[in-house]
């Protein structure tokens, strides 16, 4: 029996969702004062996962999921379907992703019976040194989130072609055709995306001086204000850009007319990226790391410059305590998860960076011995005021979208893609129809930090896909978007399933915590000015009694009813005996899981 209490999600959380939807639309509606209905099976606060034999797609938009299924039915691979869905999301969910951003993926290939990792992140301008970059900050002590300074080379398109070259079946013209059609003909805006459109426009309007050129972005996305739920949205410029990519390949983007347009645009607005930066870009195939959790389950993530290994460090810490001895919504469980996150993120802030320039001691960070050492620092009765990073004991050298697709052959794709903060930098090149990412905001300015800005360097990345094995076999492709929420979200989903027996949908619907604070990879090595204790944000499904106990233990707890800060989850599992897939999607987003 599952050791689970209904306090994970209360009727308060169920009733709150429609209120937020109305707030997003700008309407004033009375509170409903009503809860949800009942269910014949499963938890009252969740819904059924879906089952399918031949394939499943789970994305943050129903139309993107449908496109992926259509590609699978045409004989495309899971990689083909994932690319098609990602392209669609760049059009339909530009509040979280697009071809102006970066991409990471984990792919299970049934032919070789191997996990493949792809790092599709871009670099800083090769012609801008650290000293030049600091001078351009004009006295700022941090990198701005908008305008040309945080823009790095977009890696998504090259990531598509790298995956397609290794695992694709259909032509890129067939894969991109549905999105090209929707871009030209239009599609209705989804409710949560409409909410984020309004929030992004507000932030852009408040920072026009920082952005500089906002005319193109306004014309592309906000010609009539923020698009609202149900409104038909078109982006013919993006359709034309995708058509060039479909016919001219990745070189159309990085070496052809699109690259020339981007070069001219950055010259015109005083940005640093040049044609040579786009022409020199390439993705990297990397080896995913995996750690044993318990009961035969392994969690797998991508190495730095992403933060994926933070989830592995958390798993290595938490496997030293039997969480199932307490109810899932108890203060004890939330306390251990929070302290494990704080410990892991201390190392993220100290070691995680572009491995080509600043290699991290990864084997040591993921060792069982180090996990035990870090676990020993947790006081079971109270929150520690401060943790520090570990010291290597070695000989020698010391908003976002997530989607997952599985096909009839057993291939599973875990893909995440983002422009970083909201829609990105606020910059749209002339006639191209997509916004550039602001990922470069995540460099440190401390010259001694591994993540310090340098010419031609990848920044620290928050976006991470995830995968789980069971007894060495492929089991689960999943992810959970949302900045620093991602590693702690991955671990919470894993705990929900492995320790508490939740099904795939319940594991994502259950109330979450999101600890915010501590040292950051963008700060100096001392973490000067950091809120070391941080804030423990929890959803209303965590009981009032648990909240009070956590406060008594020394945590700074905040109950947040808006699910926006708790990520967006999609997942697919495969039954190891029958091969039947199960799919689930995020209640906090607009998405849908579809199978056939």
XYZ file of C-alpha atoms in Angstrom:
596
model
C 0.000 0.000 0.000
C 1.173 3.468 -0.707
C 2.258 5.469 2.258
C 0.513 8.593 1.092
C -1.730 11.200 2.613
C -4.382 13.210 0.845
C -2.642 16.374 2.027
C -0.490 16.188 -1.105
C -3.159 18.098 -2.991
C -6.114 19.696 -1.276
C -9.334 20.977 -2.750
C -7.871 24.449 -2.340
C -5.379 23.692 -5.105
C -8.085 22.267 -7.346
C -10.309 25.299 -6.909
C -7.459 27.777 -7.441
C -6.668 26.855 -11.050
C -9.746 28.476 -12.662
C -9.133 31.666 -10.683
C -5.609 31.964 -12.107
C -6.945 31.328 -15.596
C -9.340 34.260 -15.215
C -6.615 36.471 -13.780
C -4.496 35.676 -16.823
C -7.311 36.838 -19.083
C -7.640 40.062 -17.116
C -11.178 39.296 -15.938
C -12.568 39.651 -12.439
C -14.546 36.588 -11.406
C -15.885 35.478 -8.025
C -14.165 32.571 -6.323
C -15.838 29.292 -7.118
C -15.918 27.924 -3.541
C -16.159 24.430 -4.944
C -13.793 21.501 -5.219
C -13.244 18.784 -7.776
C -15.349 15.735 -8.451
C -14.605 12.149 -7.522
C -12.787 9.375 -9.354
C -13.567 5.643 -9.465
C -9.840 4.754 -9.422
C -6.685 6.582 -8.408
C -6.239 9.679 -6.295
C -9.025 12.269 -6.313
C -6.562 15.045 -7.149
C -5.202 13.396 -10.305
C -6.451 11.919 -13.573
C -5.742 8.786 -15.567
C -2.458 8.266 -17.377
C -2.804 7.116 -20.984
C -1.781 3.761 -22.425
C -0.794 2.943 -26.009
C 0.996 0.119 -27.781
C 2.657 1.756 -30.777
C 3.769 5.196 -29.628
C 3.125 8.160 -27.348
C 3.918 11.867 -27.415
C 3.655 14.090 -24.342
C 4.193 17.816 -24.857
C 3.102 21.151 -23.404
C 0.575 21.783 -26.205
C -2.128 19.408 -27.564
C -1.505 20.418 -31.178
C 2.221 19.683 -30.844
C 1.410 16.245 -29.423
C -0.942 15.595 -32.351
C 1.761 16.602 -34.822
C 4.195 14.181 -33.195
C 1.686 11.313 -33.415
C 1.004 12.122 -37.076
C 4.743 11.884 -37.774
C 4.919 8.513 -35.997
C 1.956 7.216 -38.036
C 3.732 8.237 -41.249
C 6.646 5.982 -40.319
C 8.812 8.566 -38.621
C 11.041 7.718 -35.692
C 10.642 9.083 -32.197
C 13.410 11.559 -33.075
C 11.496 12.754 -36.159
C 8.376 13.209 -34.029
C 10.289 15.015 -31.287
C 11.768 17.481 -33.786
C 8.328 18.086 -35.311
C 6.822 18.703 -31.872
C 9.671 20.983 -30.846
C 9.270 23.051 -33.993
C 5.545 23.342 -33.297
C 6.153 24.411 -29.702
C 8.517 27.151 -30.883
C 5.533 28.581 -32.750
C 2.745 27.727 -30.309
C 4.608 28.179 -27.007
C 7.154 30.938 -27.790
C 6.879 31.983 -24.157
C 9.177 29.060 -23.335
C 11.187 28.035 -26.362
C 12.039 28.507 -30.022
C 14.828 28.210 -32.567
C 16.563 31.194 -31.001
C 17.433 29.001 -27.996
C 19.346 25.862 -27.032
C 18.446 22.173 -26.869
C 19.464 19.110 -24.848
C 18.289 15.540 -25.410
C 18.649 11.999 -24.107
C 17.789 9.263 -26.605
C 17.361 5.540 -25.967
C 18.261 3.623 -29.116
C 16.827 0.079 -29.073
C 19.177 -1.091 -31.860
C 22.374 -0.414 -29.932
C 20.634 -0.660 -26.528
C 22.371 2.521 -25.459
C 21.568 5.977 -24.133
C 22.845 8.897 -26.196
C 23.160 12.441 -24.866
C 23.150 15.581 -27.003
C 24.360 18.979 -25.857
C 22.945 21.483 -28.337
C 23.967 24.650 -26.505
C 25.664 27.629 -28.130
C 28.657 29.744 -27.201
C 29.434 33.365 -26.518
C 30.794 35.586 -29.315
C 34.337 34.570 -30.270
C 35.362 38.171 -30.913
C 34.402 39.565 -27.492
C 36.926 39.103 -24.693
C 36.192 39.150 -20.976
C 37.576 42.689 -20.633
C 35.535 43.920 -23.600
C 32.401 42.271 -22.253
C 32.839 43.796 -18.782
C 33.387 47.213 -20.358
C 30.113 46.841 -22.259
C 28.302 46.256 -18.964
C 29.003 49.935 -18.264
C 29.375 49.554 -14.516
C 26.726 46.869 -13.956
C 27.732 44.158 -11.485
C 25.645 41.515 -13.277
C 24.720 40.538 -16.823
C 21.372 41.993 -17.929
C 18.520 39.608 -18.805
C 17.485 41.553 -21.915
C 19.095 43.110 -24.961
C 22.137 41.919 -26.950
C 24.644 41.251 -24.149
C 23.172 37.937 -22.878
C 22.605 36.488 -26.369
C 24.603 33.370 -27.234
C 24.568 31.337 -30.452
C 21.234 29.464 -30.807
C 21.905 25.727 -30.808
C 18.468 24.242 -31.453
C 18.529 23.917 -35.246
C 21.914 22.196 -35.253
C 20.635 19.929 -32.473
C 17.707 18.907 -34.677
C 19.987 17.958 -37.537
C 22.440 16.094 -35.310
C 19.620 13.942 -33.930
C 18.052 13.534 -37.355
C 21.327 12.519 -38.963
C 21.766 9.688 -36.488
C 18.178 8.558 -35.884
C 15.855 10.213 -38.409
C 13.737 8.452 -41.043
C 11.535 11.094 -42.699
C 12.845 14.167 -44.511
C 13.158 17.425 -42.601
C 10.731 18.931 -45.111
C 8.073 16.435 -43.993
C 8.947 16.952 -40.331
C 8.688 20.756 -40.432
C 5.704 20.970 -42.828
C 2.969 20.944 -40.128
C 4.514 23.855 -38.225
C 5.117 25.835 -41.404
C 1.419 25.475 -42.216
C 0.318 26.495 -38.713
C 2.691 29.494 -38.783
C 1.119 30.772 -41.983
C -2.498 29.841 -41.327
C -2.598 30.393 -37.568
C -3.567 28.448 -34.451
C -5.605 29.317 -31.320
C -3.561 30.388 -28.287
C -3.743 28.038 -25.287
C -4.790 29.414 -21.847
C -1.537 29.068 -19.880
C 0.494 30.323 -22.841
C -1.813 33.349 -23.045
C -1.083 33.972 -19.362
C 2.666 33.883 -20.053
C 2.344 36.121 -23.132
C 0.826 38.820 -20.918
C 3.553 38.453 -18.292
C 6.343 38.601 -20.863
C 4.953 41.703 -22.536
C 4.728 43.417 -19.162
C 8.395 42.638 -18.410
C 9.498 43.748 -21.858
C 7.603 47.037 -21.542
C 9.271 47.657 -18.190
C 12.743 47.095 -19.672
C 12.618 48.748 -23.088
C 15.752 50.794 -22.349
C 17.678 47.597 -21.633
C 16.365 45.821 -24.730
C 17.062 48.606 -27.186
C 15.344 47.335 -30.326
C 11.897 45.953 -29.511
C 10.116 46.923 -32.728
C 10.642 43.559 -34.428
C 9.527 41.585 -31.370
C 6.447 43.750 -30.986
C 5.488 43.274 -34.625
C 6.061 39.508 -34.428
C 4.316 38.708 -31.145
C 2.485 41.747 -29.745
C 1.130 43.759 -32.685
C -2.281 43.872 -30.978
C -1.047 43.491 -27.405
C -0.471 40.147 -25.725
C -2.254 37.296 -27.578
C -5.129 35.937 -25.482
C -6.452 32.419 -24.971
C -8.471 31.333 -27.998
C -7.118 34.101 -30.237
C -5.740 32.967 -33.617
C -2.007 33.631 -33.711
C 0.079 33.648 -36.903
C 3.814 34.004 -37.466
C 4.443 33.908 -41.229
C 8.038 35.100 -40.782
C 8.798 31.999 -38.710
C 7.059 29.873 -41.346
C 9.393 31.302 -43.998
C 12.447 30.718 -41.815
C 11.471 27.104 -41.141
C 10.857 26.624 -44.865
C 14.415 27.766 -45.589
C 15.683 25.280 -42.989
C 13.515 22.482 -44.416
C 14.891 22.979 -47.917
C 18.435 24.206 -47.194
C 19.301 22.155 -44.107
C 21.165 23.325 -41.011
C 23.577 25.379 -43.155
C 20.687 27.609 -44.210
C 20.560 28.708 -40.563
C 24.261 28.793 -39.677
C 25.933 29.665 -42.985
C 23.229 30.814 -45.420
C 20.840 33.733 -45.709
C 19.492 33.342 -42.161
C 23.015 33.607 -40.730
C 23.706 36.656 -42.886
C 20.497 38.288 -41.661
C 21.425 37.594 -38.021
C 24.920 39.008 -38.613
C 23.541 42.194 -40.152
C 21.002 42.584 -37.367
C 23.537 42.351 -34.535
C 25.825 44.791 -36.321
C 22.916 47.222 -36.655
C 21.880 47.094 -32.981
C 25.407 46.975 -31.559
C 25.430 43.313 -30.543
C 28.490 41.077 -30.443
C 27.471 37.968 -32.405
C 28.805 37.694 -35.953
C 28.488 35.407 -38.958
C 31.664 33.564 -37.890
C 30.025 32.610 -34.571
C 27.078 30.988 -36.315
C 29.253 29.280 -38.941
C 31.523 27.767 -36.266
C 28.719 26.323 -34.132
C 28.313 22.581 -33.571
C 26.476 20.365 -31.079
C 28.222 17.759 -28.913
C 27.306 14.131 -28.306
C 27.971 13.479 -24.609
C 27.768 10.510 -22.274
C 24.807 10.606 -19.875
C 25.618 9.881 -16.244
C 23.503 7.470 -14.193
C 23.322 6.693 -10.475
C 21.556 3.857 -8.671
C 18.763 5.091 -6.431
C 17.083 1.980 -5.008
C 14.925 -1.024 -5.971
C 16.827 -1.373 -9.244
C 16.014 2.147 -10.475
C 18.714 4.349 -12.007
C 18.365 8.069 -12.694
C 20.235 9.337 -15.780
C 21.113 12.942 -16.620
C 23.465 14.988 -18.825
C 26.798 16.365 -17.569
C 27.843 20.035 -17.308
C 27.568 22.629 -18.709
C 23.996 21.597 -17.788
C 22.802 21.200 -14.191
C 21.635 17.620 -14.767
C 24.150 16.056 -12.403
C 22.596 18.067 -9.550
C 19.649 15.646 -9.685
C 22.087 12.717 -9.527
C 23.808 14.239 -6.511
C 20.442 14.661 -4.793
C 19.571 11.017 -5.511
C 22.933 9.894 -4.118
C 22.257 11.822 -0.913
C 18.626 10.747 -0.453
C 19.213 7.038 -0.981
C 20.868 7.046 2.450
C 17.491 7.467 4.162
C 14.283 5.423 3.849
C 11.829 8.179 2.980
C 8.896 5.755 2.810
C 8.898 5.419 6.605
C 7.017 8.762 6.621
C 3.943 9.942 4.685
C 4.859 11.660 1.409
C 3.469 14.997 2.551
C 5.262 14.941 5.909
C 7.715 17.543 7.147
C 10.437 14.882 7.394
C 10.292 14.015 3.697
C 10.171 17.634 2.556
C 13.010 18.506 4.926
C 15.319 15.810 3.544
C 14.528 16.718 -0.078
C 15.184 20.388 0.626
C 18.474 19.843 2.424
C 19.665 17.457 -0.298
C 18.860 20.092 -2.896
C 20.748 22.759 -0.978
C 23.800 20.506 -0.660
C 23.816 19.569 -4.343
C 23.380 23.154 -5.508
C 26.372 24.271 -3.472
C 28.448 22.086 -5.804
C 26.537 23.334 -8.842
C 27.541 26.887 -7.947
C 31.170 25.871 -7.402
C 31.946 23.365 -10.170
C 29.392 23.322 -13.022
C 30.577 25.078 -16.205
C 31.681 24.449 -19.799
C 33.771 21.266 -19.462
C 35.943 22.236 -22.447
C 37.298 25.149 -20.418
C 36.626 24.181 -16.793
C 36.387 20.412 -16.205
C 34.572 19.421 -13.012
C 35.477 16.463 -10.740
C 32.408 14.545 -11.903
C 33.414 11.036 -10.813
C 33.950 12.267 -7.269
C 30.739 14.330 -7.237
C 28.678 11.272 -8.226
C 30.387 8.735 -5.988
C 28.438 6.857 -3.306
C 31.065 7.845 -0.759
C 30.577 11.538 -1.457
C 26.801 11.122 -1.298
C 27.161 9.557 2.151
C 29.521 12.325 3.224
C 27.040 15.002 2.179
C 24.082 13.157 3.719
C 25.906 13.150 7.066
C 25.718 16.966 7.038
C 21.914 16.950 7.221
C 20.464 17.538 10.674
C 17.227 15.502 10.733
C 15.625 17.897 13.199
C 16.340 21.309 11.711
C 17.461 23.232 8.639
C 21.146 24.054 8.535
C 21.721 27.813 8.267
C 24.496 27.334 5.727
C 26.151 24.630 3.648
C 29.300 24.926 1.587
C 30.528 23.073 -1.493
C 32.505 19.883 -1.120
C 36.278 19.743 -1.352
C 37.585 17.241 -3.920
C 39.674 14.462 -2.384
C 41.466 13.368 -5.541
C 44.942 12.275 -6.502
C 46.456 14.552 -9.146
C 44.317 17.384 -10.485
C 42.426 18.649 -7.969
C 11.085 29.162 -19.276
C 11.609 26.229 -21.214
C 9.611 23.462 -22.828
C 9.974 19.746 -22.269
C 8.646 16.946 -24.481
C 9.046 13.207 -24.783
C 8.194 10.783 -27.581
C 8.391 6.976 -27.901
C 7.900 4.956 -31.075
C 6.854 1.415 -32.063
C 10.470 0.240 -32.222
C 11.213 1.167 -28.614
C 13.120 4.407 -29.252
C 12.483 6.981 -26.507
C 13.413 10.661 -26.738
C 13.706 13.004 -23.771
C 14.092 16.565 -25.097
C 14.191 19.983 -23.488
C 14.507 23.319 -25.239
C 14.480 26.898 -24.032
C 15.156 30.574 -24.612
C 15.985 30.803 -20.870
C 14.266 33.690 -19.066
C 10.700 33.908 -20.352
C 10.621 34.474 -24.098
C 14.276 35.500 -24.158
C 16.250 38.648 -24.856
C 13.456 40.712 -26.417
C 15.331 40.735 -29.736
C 13.959 39.428 -33.052
C 16.106 39.722 -36.193
C 14.576 41.377 -39.239
C 11.963 39.128 -40.833
C 13.021 35.878 -39.132
C 10.098 35.417 -36.715
C 11.919 34.066 -33.639
C 13.392 35.617 -30.497
C 17.009 35.154 -29.426
C 17.730 33.525 -26.092
C 19.249 35.340 -23.099
C 21.199 32.306 -21.853
C 24.389 34.371 -21.505
C 22.916 35.956 -18.392
C 24.133 32.837 -16.605
C 27.866 33.521 -16.896
C 29.725 34.561 -13.769
C 31.775 37.756 -13.797
C 34.220 36.431 -11.188
C 37.468 35.840 -13.169
C 38.334 32.934 -10.851
C 35.013 31.121 -11.271
C 34.820 28.074 -13.604
C 31.684 29.602 -15.151
C 33.260 33.017 -15.818
C 32.461 34.672 -19.137
C 35.003 34.023 -21.896
C 34.968 34.341 -25.646
C 33.656 31.241 -27.420
C 32.444 29.559 -24.217
C 29.207 27.767 -23.365
C 27.408 29.232 -20.320
C 26.055 27.222 -17.404
C 22.718 25.734 -18.480
C 19.607 25.068 -16.427
C 17.713 22.974 -19.006
C 17.990 19.207 -18.499
C 16.189 16.159 -19.915
C 15.994 13.035 -17.741
C 15.742 9.276 -18.135
C 15.328 6.322 -15.802
C 16.333 2.691 -16.137
C 14.930 -0.239 -14.191
C 17.149 -3.260 -13.696
C 19.340 -1.946 -16.495
C 16.478 -1.681 -19.009
C 14.907 1.499 -20.471
C 11.994 2.476 -18.259
C 11.101 6.160 -18.274
C 11.725 9.212 -20.434
C 10.735 12.340 -18.519
C 11.477 15.924 -17.685
C 10.250 18.879 -15.700
C 10.902 22.397 -16.965
C 11.559 25.491 -14.905
C 15.077 26.785 -14.120
C 16.414 25.553 -10.784
C 13.155 23.628 -10.275
C 14.290 21.007 -12.759
C 16.740 18.843 -10.764
C 14.604 18.954 -7.632
C 11.522 18.241 -9.737
C 13.158 15.201 -11.336
C 13.998 13.842 -7.909
C 10.507 14.461 -6.513
C 8.896 12.597 -9.428
C 11.319 9.709 -8.925
C 10.565 9.573 -5.202
C 6.817 9.652 -5.868
C 7.076 6.595 -8.095
C 9.861 4.553 -6.499
C 9.224 5.204 -2.806
C 5.467 5.827 -2.787
C 4.132 3.792 -5.707
C 2.339 6.631 -7.488
C 1.379 6.065 -11.092
C 2.910 8.177 -13.845
C 0.215 10.862 -13.810
C -0.045 11.099 -10.019
C 3.741 11.444 -9.762
C 3.492 14.693 -11.720
C 0.221 16.002 -10.267
C 1.250 15.648 -6.621
C 2.126 18.866 -4.806
C 5.758 19.919 -5.150
C 8.330 21.977 -3.363
C 10.696 24.414 -5.042
C 13.602 25.574 -2.921
C 15.007 28.877 -4.138
C 18.204 30.474 -2.900
C 21.753 29.553 -1.952
C 24.909 30.206 -3.921
C 24.567 30.550 -7.698
C 26.878 29.767 -10.652
C 26.515 33.416 -11.699
C 28.074 34.772 -8.479
C 31.650 34.963 -7.292
C 33.096 31.939 -5.516
C 32.290 33.322 -2.079
C 28.593 33.630 -2.887
C 28.627 37.201 -1.604
C 25.110 38.450 -1.002
C 23.497 35.026 -1.439
C 20.478 34.040 0.649
C 22.098 30.857 1.963
C 19.028 29.473 3.726
C 16.759 30.417 0.864
C 12.980 30.075 0.589
C 11.118 26.773 0.607
C 8.151 27.327 -1.727
C 5.404 24.703 -1.468
C 2.066 24.194 -3.185
C -1.259 24.322 -1.312
C -1.447 20.530 -1.323
C 1.109 20.513 1.487
C -0.900 20.586 4.704
C -0.902 23.528 7.079
C 0.422 21.244 9.833
C 3.408 20.267 7.692
C 4.093 23.899 6.819
C 4.119 24.848 10.511
C 6.446 21.954 11.364
C 8.848 22.974 8.592
C 8.869 26.530 9.914
C 9.610 25.215 13.399
C 12.543 23.287 11.912
C 13.979 26.570 10.666
C 12.843 26.621 7.035
C 11.623 29.837 5.459
C 8.374 28.415 4.017
C 6.071 30.122 1.548
C 2.840 28.588 0.246
C 2.384 29.482 -3.440
C -0.933 28.719 -5.156
C 0.172 29.660 -8.688
C 1.667 26.498 -10.211
C 3.881 28.514 -12.582
C 6.981 28.239 -10.405
C 6.719 24.468 -9.926
C 7.618 23.418 -13.453
C 6.001 21.525 -16.294
C 6.145 17.735 -16.394
C 5.824 15.224 -19.245
C 6.685 11.520 -19.054
C 6.526 8.175 -20.831
C 7.215 4.757 -19.314
C 7.420 1.364 -20.983
C 6.249 -1.898 -19.433
C 9.330 -4.107 -19.479
C 7.267 -7.254 -20.090
C 4.498 -6.211 -22.497
C 6.165 -3.211 -24.160
C 3.013 -1.112 -23.619
C 3.680 2.588 -23.122
C 2.168 4.834 -20.452
C 2.086 8.611 -20.930
C 1.390 11.555 -18.647
C 1.425 15.321 -18.923
C 1.455 18.357 -16.696
C -1.668 19.689 -14.953
C 0.102 23.030 -14.541
C 0.429 23.513 -18.318
C -1.746 23.269 -21.431
C -0.266 19.971 -22.567
C -1.593 16.590 -23.521
C -0.247 13.068 -23.833
C -1.491 11.236 -26.934
C -0.881 7.667 -28.056
C -1.888 5.295 -30.812
